[in-house]
Short mmCIF file of C-alpha atoms in Angstrom, two decimals:
data_model
loop_
_atom_site.label_atom_id
_atom_site.label_comp_id
_atom_site.label_asym_id
_atom_site.label_seq_id
_atom_site.Cartn_x
_atom_site.Cartn_y
_atom_site.Cartn_z
CA MET A 1319 60.23 104.73 116.70
CA ASN A 1320 63.41 106.66 115.86
CA LEU A 1321 62.49 109.11 113.11
CA LYS A 1322 66.09 110.12 112.37
CA TYR A 1323 68.60 108.48 110.05
CA GLU A 1324 71.70 107.83 112.11
CA LEU A 1325 74.99 106.17 111.27
CA ARG A 1326 75.91 103.01 113.17
CA ASN A 1327 79.49 102.50 114.22
CA GLY A 1328 80.70 99.26 112.69
CA TRP A 1329 83.04 98.35 115.53
CA LYS A 1330 80.29 98.83 118.12
CA VAL A 1331 77.99 96.43 116.27
CA ILE A 1332 80.82 93.97 115.64
CA ASN A 1333 81.58 93.90 119.36
CA GLU A 1334 77.90 93.43 120.21
CA MET A 1335 77.72 90.47 117.81
CA ASN A 1336 81.01 88.98 119.09
CA ASN A 1337 82.44 89.13 115.58
CA ILE A 1338 85.89 90.55 116.34
CA ASP A 1339 87.68 87.25 115.69
CA ALA A 1340 85.76 86.78 112.44
CA VAL A 1341 86.68 90.31 111.31
CA MET A 1342 90.37 89.74 111.97
CA LYS A 1343 90.35 86.34 110.25
CA TYR A 1344 88.62 87.78 107.21
CA SER A 1345 91.09 90.71 107.12
CA ASP A 1346 94.08 88.36 107.27
CA GLU A 1347 92.70 86.39 104.32
CA TYR A 1348 92.14 89.59 102.38
CA MET A 1349 95.65 90.85 103.08
CA ASP A 1350 97.07 87.54 101.86
CA PHE A 1351 95.01 87.94 98.67
CA LEU A 1352 96.41 91.46 98.17
CA ASN A 1353 99.96 90.23 98.61
CA LYS A 1354 99.46 87.52 95.99
CA GLY A 1355 97.35 89.62 93.61
CA LYS A 1356 99.53 92.58 92.69
CA THR A 1357 98.14 92.64 89.12
CA GLU A 1358 94.88 91.66 87.45
CA ARG A 1359 96.52 88.51 86.03
CA LYS A 1360 97.70 87.50 89.50
CA CYS A 1361 94.23 88.17 90.92
CA VAL A 1362 92.61 85.94 88.31
CA LYS A 1363 94.97 83.08 89.16
CA GLU A 1364 94.28 83.45 92.86
CA ILE A 1365 90.50 83.64 92.44
CA GLU A 1366 90.54 80.62 90.13
CA LYS A 1367 92.47 78.68 92.77
CA MET A 1368 89.98 79.70 95.49
CA ALA A 1369 87.04 78.72 93.27
CA ILE A 1370 88.43 75.30 92.36
CA GLU A 1371 88.99 74.54 96.04
CA LYS A 1372 85.26 75.19 96.58
CA GLY A 1373 84.14 72.90 93.77
CA PHE A 1374 83.81 75.34 90.87
CA LYS A 1375 84.46 73.96 87.38
CA SER A 1376 85.59 75.73 84.23
CA ILE A 1377 82.85 76.52 81.75
CA LEU A 1378 85.09 74.84 79.16
CA ASP A 1379 84.45 71.51 80.92
CA ILE A 1380 80.67 71.88 81.15
CA GLU A 1381 78.00 70.77 78.65
CA LYS A 1382 74.80 71.08 80.70
CA VAL A 1383 73.97 73.09 83.81
CA SER A 1384 71.59 72.34 86.66
CA PRO A 1385 70.61 74.23 89.83
CA GLY A 1386 73.49 74.32 92.29
CA ASP A 1387 76.23 73.91 89.67
CA LYS A 1388 79.32 76.04 90.33
CA ILE A 1389 81.05 77.40 87.24
CA TYR A 1390 83.78 79.90 86.41
CA ALA A 1391 84.92 81.53 83.17
CA ILE A 1392 88.18 83.37 82.43
CA ASN A 1393 88.77 85.95 79.72
CA LYS A 1394 92.34 86.37 78.46
CA ASP A 1395 93.74 85.83 81.96
CA LYS A 1396 92.49 89.29 83.04
CA ASN A 1397 88.77 88.76 83.81
CA ILE A 1398 87.08 86.06 85.81
CA ALA A 1399 83.40 85.44 86.48
CA LEU A 1400 81.93 82.93 88.94
CA PHE A 1401 78.40 81.54 88.78
CA ILE A 1402 76.20 79.34 90.94
CA ILE A 1403 73.19 78.24 88.92
CA GLY A 1404 69.93 79.13 90.69
CA LYS A 1405 66.69 77.25 91.11
CA GLN A 1406 65.03 79.67 88.72
CA ASP A 1407 65.97 79.67 85.03
CA ILE A 1408 68.72 82.15 84.17
CA GLU A 1409 66.16 83.92 81.99
CA LYS A 1410 64.49 85.02 85.24
CA GLY A 1411 67.55 87.11 86.07
CA LEU A 1412 70.84 86.90 87.96
CA ARG A 1413 72.09 88.40 91.19
CA ILE A 1414 75.39 89.97 90.16
CA ILE A 1415 78.25 91.56 92.08
CA GLY A 1416 80.24 93.53 89.51
CA SER A 1417 83.78 94.61 90.46
CA HIS A 1418 87.17 95.26 88.89
CA ILE A 1419 90.66 93.99 89.65
CA ASP A 1420 92.86 96.52 87.86
CA SER A 1421 94.47 99.31 89.89
CA PRO A 1422 96.40 102.49 89.06
CA ARG A 1423 100.06 101.80 88.31
CA LEU A 1424 102.94 102.42 85.92
CA ASP A 1425 103.25 100.35 82.72
CA LEU A 1426 106.42 99.91 80.70
CA LYS A 1427 106.38 101.54 77.28
CA PRO A 1428 106.80 99.18 74.28
CA ASN A 1429 110.40 100.33 73.79
CA PRO A 1430 111.36 101.10 77.39
CA LEU A 1431 115.08 100.43 77.90
CA TYR A 1432 117.66 103.19 77.63
CA GLU A 1433 120.89 104.40 79.23
CA ASP A 1434 121.83 107.89 80.36
CA ASP A 1435 125.08 108.86 82.12
CA ASN A 1436 125.95 105.25 82.94
CA MET A 1437 122.59 104.48 84.49
CA GLY A 1438 119.91 102.19 83.06
CA TYR A 1439 116.25 103.16 82.94
CA PHE A 1440 112.83 101.95 81.81
CA LYS A 1441 110.42 104.46 80.27
CA THR A 1442 106.91 104.14 81.76
CA HIS A 1443 103.39 105.21 80.90
CA TYR A 1444 101.11 105.71 83.89
CA TYR A 1445 97.83 103.78 83.99
CA GLY A 1446 94.69 105.25 85.54
CA GLY A 1447 94.20 108.41 87.54
CA ILE A 1448 97.32 108.91 89.65
CA LYS A 1449 99.05 111.81 91.34
CA LYS A 1450 102.41 111.42 89.66
CA TYR A 1451 104.44 112.94 92.49
CA GLN A 1452 103.34 110.10 94.80
CA TRP A 1453 105.23 107.52 92.73
CA VAL A 1454 108.75 108.88 93.18
CA THR A 1455 111.32 107.58 95.71
CA ILE A 1456 109.22 104.60 96.82
CA PRO A 1457 110.29 100.96 96.34
CA LEU A 1458 108.62 99.49 93.27
CA ALA A 1459 108.16 95.91 92.06
CA MET A 1460 107.86 94.60 88.52
CA TYR A 1461 105.24 92.07 87.36
CA GLY A 1462 104.12 90.92 83.96
CA VAL A 1463 104.38 88.61 80.99
CA VAL A 1464 106.56 88.69 77.91
CA ILE A 1465 105.89 86.86 74.65
CA LEU A 1466 109.33 85.97 73.32
CA ARG A 1467 110.41 85.91 69.68
CA ASP A 1468 109.75 82.14 69.52
CA GLY A 1469 106.16 82.60 70.79
CA SER A 1470 106.78 81.27 74.28
CA LYS A 1471 105.59 83.18 77.35
CA VAL A 1472 107.65 84.06 80.40
CA GLU A 1473 106.51 85.66 83.64
CA ILE A 1474 108.41 88.40 85.43
CA ASN A 1475 107.95 88.81 89.18
CA ILE A 1476 110.64 90.94 90.83
CA GLY A 1477 110.55 93.03 93.97
CA ASP A 1478 108.43 91.33 96.61
CA GLU A 1479 110.49 88.35 97.68
CA GLU A 1480 112.90 88.77 100.60
CA ASN A 1481 116.08 88.84 98.51
CA ASP A 1482 114.66 90.55 95.44
CA PRO A 1483 115.96 93.91 94.25
CA VAL A 1484 113.45 96.74 93.92
CA PHE A 1485 113.26 99.70 91.55
CA CYS A 1486 112.38 103.38 91.95
CA VAL A 1487 111.74 106.70 90.25
CA THR A 1488 114.11 109.40 91.49
CA ASP A 1489 113.18 112.89 92.66
CA LEU A 1490 115.01 116.20 92.75
CA LEU A 1491 116.84 117.09 95.95
CA PRO A 1492 115.30 120.03 97.88
CA HIS A 1493 118.53 122.01 97.63
CA LEU A 1494 118.01 122.34 93.85
CA ALA A 1495 114.22 122.31 93.74
CA ALA A 1496 113.42 126.03 93.85
CA LYS A 1497 111.83 126.01 90.39
CA GLN A 1498 110.12 122.66 90.98
CA ARG A 1499 108.49 123.99 94.14
CA GLN A 1500 106.93 126.82 92.16
CA LYS A 1501 105.05 124.36 89.95
CA THR A 1502 101.61 122.96 90.70
CA LEU A 1503 101.38 119.47 92.18
CA GLU A 1504 100.21 118.23 88.79
CA LYS A 1505 103.28 119.63 87.01
CA GLY A 1506 105.89 119.01 89.73
CA ILE A 1507 106.52 115.54 88.33
CA GLU A 1508 105.64 115.09 84.65
CA GLY A 1509 104.58 111.82 83.09
CA GLU A 1510 107.73 111.58 81.00
CA ASP A 1511 109.80 111.99 84.19
CA LEU A 1512 108.49 108.73 85.67
CA ASN A 1513 111.57 106.84 84.49
CA LEU A 1514 112.39 103.70 86.43
CA LEU A 1515 115.98 103.34 87.63
CA ILE A 1516 117.01 99.73 87.00
CA GLY A 1517 120.82 99.42 87.09
CA SER A 1518 124.29 100.97 86.83
CA ILE A 1519 126.95 98.27 86.27
CA PRO A 1520 128.56 98.51 82.81
CA ASP A 1521 129.50 95.65 80.51
CA GLU A 1522 133.08 96.61 79.72
CA ASP A 1523 133.16 94.32 76.68
CA GLN A 1524 130.77 96.68 74.89
CA GLU A 1525 131.83 99.80 73.01
CA LYS A 1526 128.70 101.81 73.89
CA ASP A 1527 125.49 101.52 75.94
CA LYS A 1528 127.50 99.47 78.39
CA VAL A 1529 124.94 99.58 81.23
CA LYS A 1530 122.03 98.91 78.88
CA MET A 1531 123.83 95.91 77.39
CA ASN A 1532 124.65 94.53 80.83
CA ILE A 1533 120.94 94.73 81.77
CA LEU A 1534 119.98 93.01 78.51
CA ASN A 1535 122.53 90.27 79.22
CA LEU A 1536 121.00 89.73 82.67
CA LEU A 1537 117.47 89.58 81.24
CA ASN A 1538 118.55 87.25 78.47
CA SER A 1539 120.29 84.84 80.82
CA LYS A 1540 117.28 84.65 83.14
CA TYR A 1541 114.33 84.97 80.74
CA ASN A 1542 115.83 84.35 77.26
CA LEU A 1543 114.63 87.87 76.48
CA VAL A 1544 116.00 90.19 73.77
CA GLU A 1545 115.22 93.89 73.45
CA GLU A 1546 112.62 93.46 70.70
CA ASP A 1547 110.59 91.20 73.03
CA PHE A 1548 109.51 94.27 75.02
CA ILE A 1549 107.19 95.10 72.10
CA SER A 1550 105.08 92.05 72.99
CA ALA A 1551 105.20 92.46 76.76
CA GLU A 1552 102.81 93.58 79.47
CA ILE A 1553 104.93 94.64 82.42
CA GLU A 1554 103.40 96.57 85.31
CA ILE A 1555 105.25 98.57 87.94
CA VAL A 1556 103.54 98.49 91.34
CA PRO A 1557 104.52 99.37 94.92
CA ALA A 1558 106.76 96.76 96.51
CA GLY A 1559 105.94 95.30 99.89
CA LYS A 1560 103.07 93.62 101.66
CA ALA A 1561 99.78 94.86 103.05
CA LYS A 1562 100.16 96.13 106.63
CA ASN A 1563 97.92 96.57 109.66
CA LEU A 1564 97.46 100.27 110.40
CA GLY A 1565 97.03 101.87 113.81
CA PHE A 1566 97.84 100.86 117.38
CA ASP A 1567 94.58 98.90 117.34
CA SER A 1568 95.24 97.30 113.90
CA SER A 1569 91.77 98.49 112.88
CA MET A 1570 92.76 99.45 109.34
CA ILE A 1571 94.81 98.10 106.44
CA LEU A 1572 97.43 100.07 104.51
CA SER A 1573 98.11 98.59 101.09
CA TYR A 1574 98.36 98.99 97.37
CA GLY A 1575 95.32 97.91 95.34
CA HIS A 1576 92.32 98.35 97.66
CA ASP A 1577 90.63 100.01 94.68
CA ASP A 1578 89.10 97.70 93.71
CA ARG A 1579 90.41 94.38 94.96
CA VAL A 1580 88.78 95.03 98.32
CA CYS A 1581 85.32 94.69 96.73
CA SER A 1582 86.36 91.88 94.38
CA PHE A 1583 87.62 89.76 97.26
CA ALA A 1584 84.43 90.36 99.26
CA GLY A 1585 82.30 89.31 96.29
CA VAL A 1586 84.39 86.19 95.74
CA LYS A 1587 84.19 85.22 99.41
CA ALA A 1588 80.44 85.80 99.40
CA ILE A 1589 79.76 83.56 96.41
CA LEU A 1590 82.13 80.85 97.66
CA GLU A 1591 79.96 80.65 100.77
CA THR A 1592 76.69 80.55 98.82
CA GLU A 1593 74.78 77.33 98.22
CA ASN A 1594 71.70 76.66 96.06
CA PRO A 1595 70.52 80.25 95.54
CA GLU A 1596 67.03 80.97 94.26
CA TYR A 1597 68.42 83.03 91.37
CA THR A 1598 71.74 82.43 89.65
CA ALA A 1599 74.44 84.16 91.70
CA SER A 1600 77.49 85.68 90.05
CA ILE A 1601 80.62 87.69 90.81
CA LEU A 1602 82.36 89.45 87.92
CA CYS A 1603 85.93 90.74 88.25
CA ALA A 1604 86.63 92.99 85.27
CA ASP A 1605 89.72 94.77 83.95
CA LYS A 1606 90.35 98.27 82.53
CA GLU A 1607 87.91 100.12 84.83
CA GLU A 1608 90.59 102.65 85.72
CA THR A 1609 90.92 103.64 82.05
CA GLY A 1610 87.23 103.65 81.05
CA SER A 1611 86.34 99.93 80.90
CA ASN A 1612 87.24 99.70 77.21
CA GLY A 1613 89.09 96.93 75.36
CA ASN A 1614 88.40 93.23 75.15
CA THR A 1615 88.93 92.73 78.89
CA GLY A 1616 87.02 95.82 80.04
CA MET A 1617 83.39 95.89 81.09
CA HIS A 1618 82.39 97.23 77.66
CA SER A 1619 83.53 93.93 76.09
CA ARG A 1620 81.01 91.17 75.40
CA PHE A 1621 82.79 88.63 77.64
CA TYR A 1622 80.22 88.58 80.43
CA GLU A 1623 77.24 88.73 78.08
CA ASN A 1624 78.70 85.91 75.97
CA THR A 1625 79.31 83.79 79.07
CA VAL A 1626 75.74 84.21 80.27
CA ALA A 1627 74.57 83.30 76.76
CA GLU A 1628 76.62 80.10 76.92
CA LEU A 1629 75.07 79.20 80.28
CA ILE A 1630 71.56 79.78 78.95
CA ASN A 1631 72.39 77.55 75.99
CA MET A 1632 73.53 74.84 78.42
CA GLN A 1633 70.34 75.16 80.44
CA THR A 1634 67.64 75.34 77.77
CA ASP A 1635 66.99 76.11 74.13
CA TYR A 1636 68.90 79.32 73.43
CA SER A 1637 67.36 82.45 72.01
CA ASP A 1638 68.47 86.07 71.89
CA LEU A 1639 65.29 87.01 73.73
CA LYS A 1640 66.25 84.84 76.71
CA ILE A 1641 69.55 86.60 77.27
CA ARG A 1642 67.83 89.98 76.91
CA ARG A 1643 65.33 88.91 79.55
CA ALA A 1644 68.10 87.55 81.78
CA PHE A 1645 69.84 90.93 81.97
CA SER A 1646 66.63 92.94 82.16
CA ASN A 1647 65.54 90.82 85.14
CA SER A 1648 68.94 90.97 86.84
CA LYS A 1649 69.84 92.86 90.01
CA VAL A 1650 73.38 94.14 90.43
CA LEU A 1651 75.58 95.56 93.13
CA SER A 1652 78.28 97.57 91.40
CA ALA A 1653 81.05 96.73 93.83
CA ASP A 1654 83.45 99.64 93.85
CA VAL A 1655 84.98 101.89 96.48
CA ASN A 1656 83.91 105.37 97.54
CA ALA A 1657 85.81 108.39 98.84
CA GLY A 1658 86.14 107.99 102.59
CA TYR A 1659 85.58 111.21 104.53
CA ASP A 1660 89.00 112.57 105.52
CA PRO A 1661 89.01 115.24 108.28
CA ASN A 1662 92.36 116.49 106.94
CA TYR A 1663 90.62 117.54 103.71
CA SER A 1664 87.10 118.21 104.96
CA SER A 1665 86.53 121.15 102.62
CA VAL A 1666 85.92 118.90 99.59
CA TYR A 1667 83.34 116.69 101.33
CA GLU A 1668 79.70 117.32 102.20
CA LYS A 1669 79.76 115.62 105.57
CA ASN A 1670 76.10 114.56 105.80
CA ASN A 1671 76.39 112.77 102.47
CA SER A 1672 79.86 111.29 102.75
CA CYS A 1673 81.09 107.77 103.34
CA HIS A 1674 82.60 107.58 106.84
CA ILE A 1675 85.40 105.20 107.77
CA GLY A 1676 84.29 102.54 110.26
CA TYR A 1677 80.57 102.95 109.67
CA GLY A 1678 79.99 99.99 107.40
CA VAL A 1679 79.44 99.30 103.72
CA CYS A 1680 78.39 102.31 101.66
CA ILE A 1681 75.57 102.42 99.12
CA SER A 1682 75.64 105.20 96.52
CA LYS A 1683 72.46 105.91 94.57
CA TYR A 1684 74.60 107.59 91.94
CA THR A 1685 78.23 108.40 91.26
CA GLY A 1686 79.33 110.44 88.25
CA ALA A 1687 80.47 114.06 88.22
CA ARG A 1688 78.80 117.40 88.86
CA GLY A 1689 75.39 117.19 87.15
CA LYS A 1690 75.30 113.40 87.62
CA SER A 1691 77.27 112.93 84.39
CA GLY A 1692 78.27 109.31 83.77
CA THR A 1693 76.00 107.69 86.33
CA SER A 1694 73.22 105.12 86.21
CA ASP A 1695 71.33 106.67 89.19
CA ALA A 1696 69.54 103.72 90.80
CA ASN A 1697 65.79 104.01 91.21
CA ALA A 1698 64.19 104.35 94.62
CA GLU A 1699 62.60 100.91 94.49
CA PHE A 1700 65.91 99.09 94.11
CA VAL A 1701 67.65 101.20 96.75
CA GLY A 1702 64.81 100.34 99.10
CA GLU A 1703 65.15 96.64 98.30
CA ILE A 1704 68.90 96.60 99.07
CA ARG A 1705 68.32 98.62 102.22
CA SER A 1706 65.77 96.05 103.39
CA ILE A 1707 68.10 93.13 102.65
CA PHE A 1708 70.90 94.74 104.65
CA ASN A 1709 68.63 95.65 107.56
CA GLU A 1710 67.20 92.15 107.71
CA ALA A 1711 70.73 90.69 107.87
CA ASN A 1712 71.79 93.35 110.43
CA VAL A 1713 74.50 94.60 108.05
CA VAL A 1714 76.02 97.93 109.09
CA TRP A 1715 75.53 100.25 106.12
CA GLN A 1716 75.58 103.92 105.23
CA SER A 1717 74.89 106.15 102.25
CA GLY A 1718 77.48 108.37 100.59
CA GLU A 1719 78.44 110.50 97.63
CA LEU A 1720 81.89 111.07 96.13
CA GLY A 1721 82.63 114.54 97.51
CA LYS A 1722 80.92 117.89 97.06
CA VAL A 1723 78.90 118.38 93.91
CA ASP A 1724 81.28 120.77 92.16
CA GLU A 1725 84.56 119.31 93.42
CA GLY A 1726 84.90 116.57 90.80
CA GLY A 1727 83.55 113.06 91.00
CA GLY A 1728 84.13 109.65 89.48
CA GLY A 1729 82.38 106.69 87.93
CA THR A 1730 82.13 102.90 88.14
CA ILE A 1731 80.93 100.07 85.90
CA ALA A 1732 77.37 100.59 87.17
CA TYR A 1733 76.10 102.43 84.09
CA ILE A 1734 77.38 99.72 81.73
CA LEU A 1735 75.30 97.00 83.37
CA ALA A 1736 72.39 99.42 83.72
CA ASN A 1737 72.50 99.85 79.93
CA TYR A 1738 71.32 96.23 79.75
CA ASP A 1739 68.21 97.32 81.69
CA ALA A 1740 69.41 95.66 84.90
CA GLN A 1741 68.73 97.17 88.31
CA VAL A 1742 72.09 98.49 89.54
CA LEU A 1743 73.29 100.14 92.75
CA ASP A 1744 76.84 101.15 93.67
CA CYS A 1745 77.91 99.46 96.88
CA GLY A 1746 81.41 99.37 98.37
CA VAL A 1747 83.60 100.76 101.14
CA GLY A 1748 85.22 104.10 101.86
CA VAL A 1749 88.92 104.50 101.07
CA LEU A 1750 91.37 107.09 102.34
CA SER A 1751 94.16 108.21 99.96
CA MET A 1752 92.36 106.60 97.01
CA HIS A 1753 94.58 105.96 93.95
CA ALA A 1754 97.73 106.60 95.98
CA PRO A 1755 100.41 103.88 95.97
CA TYR A 1756 99.18 102.94 99.45
CA GLU A 1757 95.49 103.26 100.31
CA ILE A 1758 93.65 102.84 103.63
CA ILE A 1759 90.45 100.96 104.49
CA SER A 1760 88.69 99.94 107.72
CA LYS A 1761 88.49 96.27 108.68
CA ALA A 1762 85.01 96.86 110.07
CA ASP A 1763 83.81 98.21 106.73
CA ILE A 1764 85.20 95.38 104.60
CA PHE A 1765 83.67 92.75 106.87
CA GLU A 1766 80.24 94.39 106.68
CA MET A 1767 80.61 94.66 102.92
CA TYR A 1768 81.28 90.93 102.67
CA ARG A 1769 78.24 90.22 104.87
CA GLY A 1770 76.12 92.54 102.74
CA TYR A 1771 77.17 90.90 99.49
CA LYS A 1772 76.46 87.47 100.94
CA ALA A 1773 72.99 88.55 102.06
CA PHE A 1774 72.30 89.95 98.58
CA LEU A 1775 73.32 86.77 96.76
CA ASN A 1776 71.29 84.56 99.08
CA LYS A 1777 68.08 86.61 99.21
#
C-alpha cells in the first residue's frame, strides 16, 4: 500500500487508457463551443441547440414529468438549466453541476458614442475583475442586443468573421510614457481610459460631430439604430479571434472565456451523455458570477429554485416542504476554475496545495479569501464521497487552493447553493493567466473534468 498522496500526470494516464483521440475530439468540440459562445447569450443558444439535438424539451412544453425525461429551462436568454428526471422523486435530492457562463469583458456605457479630434469612440465600463492594461492594443469584437425605439430587437455581431472590422483601445507610445511607467500596473491604464476606437471617416454634410454622425448613419442603415437606442442595449466587447491550440504538442488551449465556459461545457457534455440516472441530474449555467452573482440572472436569483419547484409540481403534489427537502438532499459540484500553478509567479502559490496544469480535475474543499471568508467549506464526508466516485471511475484528480493564504483569493457560486443546505464541493480545472483576455488550460485536465462530472451524475 502506498501511504503517500501523489499527483498523477493526466497525459500519462490518458496514454495508458488509449484516450488520446478522445481527448483531442473533446477539445475540438470545446473550442468550437468557445468560438460560438463569446457571450452568455450566445452560450445559452448553443447549449439549447445541443440539448434539443439530444432530445431535451423546453419546460414550457411539459405538463408532467417521469423518470428519464429530459428538460431544459432558460432564464432571460442568459441562464440555462438542463435536467434528466431520476428514478427517485426530486424530493430525494438532485445531482447538480453548477457553473457560470459570463466572463470578464468590457461593456458599453448607456450613452457611449462620442467624437474627439476627428475620431469616433465608445465609452466602456469593465465587467468583472480584469487587469485593465491587458485590454489595450488587442483586436476586439462587439456582440450584443439592442432594443430599438419601436420595441424590436436587433443583434450585433462584429469582429469574428473573416471580413469583419475589429476595434481596439489605444495605448501610449513608449517614447512619451515616462510618467505612465512610474505608475502602478493598476493605475497605468484607468477605467475611463478604456475607450474603444471605432472610426475616423467624417460625414462632410454635417456641421459638427462629423465622424460621430457618419458612424450613426452606418449603424442606422444596417440596424435601424438611433443614438437613444444605446440606452436599451447590452453590448459586450470581447477579444476577437478563435480559440487556438497552444504548444508544439497542441496540449493546451489559448482562448478567451475559459473562466467559466470550460466547466459549463464539461457539465453540458456530461449530462447529454447521461441516461436514466438514479437521482435527477442537472447542469446549471448561471450569469453574473464575475460581479457577485446578483441580479435576476445571477445565482442569487430564484430562477433555479423556481424551476425545480415547477418540476416537483409536475411530478407530484407540490408543497414548500418538498422543495426544501429537494435542495437539502442535493449534492453539488460547484464547477468553476482554479488558479493553475505558474512557475513564473511561484511566490504567490503554496506548491503542495496548488492546482497543477496537466494533473487532472481539481477539487477544492474551500475557496474564499484569507480566513476562509466567502466560502462554503465542504465537509469531510462529501469530499470523501467525491474522491471515491472519481477513484472508482479512474478519473485523474488533484486537490488545490487558490494561492497562498494571505495573497488574496476568490469565490464561486458554491456558498449560494450551500445556503440551501445542499452538499457542495468546488470542482474544476486549473487556468493560467486567469481573467486575462486570453487564458490557458490543459486538454488533459478538461477531459478528466468531463469524465469526473459524468461519473458524478451517474453514480
